[in-house]
Amino acid sequence: MHAMRLYLINPSNSLVSIVKVKESRWNRYRVWKPLSLMVLAGLTPPEWEISIVDENLGAPDYPAMPRPDLVGITAFTSQANRAYEVATHFRRLGVPVVIGGIHATMCLDEVMERVDSVVTGEAEGIWPQVLEDFRQGSLKRRYDGGLAEINDVPFARHDLLATGYAFGAIQTTRGCPLNCSFCSVTGFNGTHYRQRPIPDVVREFQLIREKHVLVVDDNLIGTRPEHIARAKNLFHAMAQANLRKEWIAQATINFGDDEELLALAAKAGCSGVFIGFESPAPEGLRELGKKFNLLKGRDFRASVRRIQRHNIQVAGSFIIGLDIDEPGIGKRIAEVAREYGMDNLNVLFLTPLPGTRLWDQMKSEGRIALDAFPEDWKYYTLTFPVARYKHLSLDGIIQEMISCDRDFYSMPRILRRVWGNFWRRGKPLITLVSSLSYKSNLRLNCKAYADFKRQRGNRHDYVSGV
Ligand code: B12
Ligand code: SF4
C-alpha cells in the first residue's frame, strides 16, 4: 500500500496585520503556529504522509507541489474566503477536501456547499474515522466530533512546523463557563472547563523546540478554586521539570489575586499574560455579560501591579463599539489602560461572530452592516467595524480606534513604560519590541481603514443616525 499524502492547510487573510511581515518586520514575532492542524496531525495514523501548509508564512505554489490524496483545511471565520479558494483549487484537481474548525461548525450550510466533507466540533473523537472512510472510498458529507474527551487530546506534532516561528504553541484546557456575549468559545468548546492531565502537558512542553511558547488556553487558570489549585499544580510540575521555556498565556484578572499562584507561574516560566478587560465602564461589562470582572472591590491597578511584580508583563484587551460607547471612548480606553499600568494594549471593534449571543442580537436588530457572505467574512478580523454601532458612525468609530492607539502608543508613552519596566527590573526590551510592533501596525491599520471605507463604507450608518 502506498503512503497516502495529506495536506493540512491554514489559509491566510491578507487583511490580518500579522501576515504583513514585509511591511513591518516586527510582525515576524506575531505569526503564531496553527495548533489545530498540529493536533490533527497528531491524530493521523502513521501511514499518512503529512504536510502542514501555513499560508501565514507565504502562500505556496500549489500547482508545483505533489498532488495530495486528501486535503484538510482549518478556518476561523476571517479565513473562510481564502479557505474556499484553496478548496476550489484542489477540488478542480479531483482531490477531496475536508473542512473543520470553528467557522465550519458555526456556518455549516455555507461550508457544505463548498467542500466534500465537513467536520464540526472538536476532531479528537472523529478524525481517524474520517480518514478510514476516505480510505474505504466512503467519505461522508458530514461528521460531528462534538466535545472531545480531554484525555484523548494527543500530543501535537511539534516536529512538523519546525522553522519560521518565534513561538511554539500548546493547549492545556478547553471550555469556558463565562459565555461572554461576543465570544465563540463557550458555544464551540462548551461551558465545562476541561483540563488535560498535568504529566501530558509537561511532556508535551518538552517536545516543543522553541524557547518561547504561546499557551492558547482561553483561561489558563480558570475561575473556581479547584481550577486555581490545578493551575498551581501544573506550574509546580513545570517548574520541577525545569523546562527552560518562557511562555505567555491568556487569563482572567483573578490571576492577580493570588501571590502563590503568581510566584509559581513565574517559576514555571510565565513571562506575560493577556487579560480581557473589555470595557472601562461597569455598564459595559454588564452589556457584554463579562460579570466576572465586576467583582466588588476589585482594584485593577493593584492586580496588574501584583502580576508585574513577579516579572510577568500584562497586555490588556478592550472592545470599542458597545451600545454604551459614545464619542471620546477611544481616549478613555487609553487613559484607563495607562491607569491600570498595562504594558500593552489591544483594542478591537465589537464584532458579531456567528454562533455568539451578540450575533443573534445584532442580526435580529438589523445591525450587521457587512453581510454579503461569504465575501465579507474577510473583514471579521475584529479590526474592522462590521456592524452598526449605537452612538458611533463608521467614521466616528474608526477615529476613536485611531485616537486610542495613537495615545497609548505615542513614543513618549512607550519610552515611559520601557523606563518603568527597567526600574521594576522587568523586561524593558520586550516592552519596547512589542510596543514598536503595535505602533508600526498603526500606519498599516490607517491604510486598511481607508481601503475598507472606500470598498464597503456605503453600507454603514450608526443606529442613532439611521
Ligand atoms: C490561538 C488563537 C489565535 C492565534 C491563532 C493561531 C492559529 N493560527 O491557530 C492568533 C493569536 C493568531 C489568533 C488570531 C485571531 N483570532 Co483567535 N484564537 C485562538 C484561540 C485562543 C485558540 C485556538 C487554538 O489553537 N485552539 C486549540 C486547537 C487544538 O483547537 P481548534 O483550533 O478549535 O481545533 C480543533 C477543532 O476546531 C477541530 N479543527 C480545527 N480545524 C480543523 C480542520 C479539520 C480538517 C478538521 C477535521 C478539524 C479541525 O479540531 C481541532 C482539535 O479538536 C481561539 C479560542 C479557542 N478556544 O479556540 C481563538 C479564536 C479561534 N480566535 C478568534 C478570532 C476572532 C481571532 C481573530 C479573527 C481576531 C483576533 N484578533 O483575535 C484573529 C484572526 C486570525 C486570522 N488569521 O484570521 C475567535 C474565532 C471566532 C470565529 N468565528 O472565527 C476565537 C474562537 C476566540 C473567540 N473569542 O471567539 N487566534
Ligand atoms: S471572552 Fe474569555 S471569559 Fe468570556 S467566554 Fe470567551 S473565553 Fe470565556
Tab-separated table of N, CA, C and O and ligand atoms in Angstrom, residues 176 178-180 182-183 185-186 218 290, ligand 2:
chain	number	residue	atom	x	y	z
A	176	CYS	N	-15.097	27.219	28.504
A	176	CYS	CA	-15.177	28.376	29.401
A	176	CYS	C	-16.624	28.551	29.851
A	176	CYS	O	-17.525	28.617	29.017
A	178	LEU	N	-17.986	31.129	31.191
A	178	LEU	CA	-18.462	32.512	31.355
A	178	LEU	C	-19.395	33.003	30.233
A	178	LEU	O	-20.225	33.869	30.438
A	179	ASN	N	-19.241	32.462	29.060
A	179	ASN	CA	-20.163	32.740	27.954
A	179	ASN	C	-20.396	34.222	27.688
A	179	ASN	O	-21.555	34.679	27.603
A	180	CYS	N	-19.348	34.992	27.529
A	180	CYS	CA	-19.491	36.415	27.207
A	180	CYS	C	-20.198	36.550	25.855
A	180	CYS	O	-20.027	35.702	24.974
A	182	PHE	N	-19.898	38.215	23.152
A	182	PHE	CA	-19.197	38.399	21.877
A	182	PHE	C	-18.289	37.229	21.522
A	182	PHE	O	-17.673	37.215	20.464
A	183	CYS	N	-18.184	36.242	22.403
A	183	CYS	CA	-17.116	35.239	22.275
A	183	CYS	C	-17.676	33.893	21.821
A	183	CYS	O	-18.747	33.479	22.244
A	185	VAL	N	-16.176	30.953	22.260
A	185	VAL	CA	-15.551	29.808	22.922
A	185	VAL	C	-16.568	28.920	23.636
A	185	VAL	O	-16.545	27.695	23.487
A	186	THR	N	-17.478	29.517	24.409
A	186	THR	CA	-18.424	28.685	25.140
A	186	THR	C	-19.296	27.901	24.164
A	186	THR	O	-19.551	26.707	24.356
A	218	ASP	N	-8.005	29.585	26.655
A	218	ASP	CA	-8.726	30.849	26.780
A	218	ASP	C	-8.582	31.417	28.176
A	218	ASP	O	-8.647	32.621	28.381
A	290	LYS	N	-19.730	40.118	30.792
A	290	LYS	CA	-18.466	39.751	31.450
A	290	LYS	C	-18.539	40.153	32.924
A	290	LYS	O	-17.801	41.023	33.404
B	2	SF4	S1	-14.179	36.132	26.454
B	2	SF4	FE1	-12.879	34.816	27.726
B	2	SF4	S2	-14.058	34.695	29.654
B	2	SF4	FE2	-15.527	35.370	28.106
B	2	SF4	S3	-16.471	33.469	27.292
B	2	SF4	FE3	-14.714	33.968	25.964
B	2	SF4	S4	-13.048	32.761	26.796
B	2	SF4	FE4	-14.614	32.875	28.404
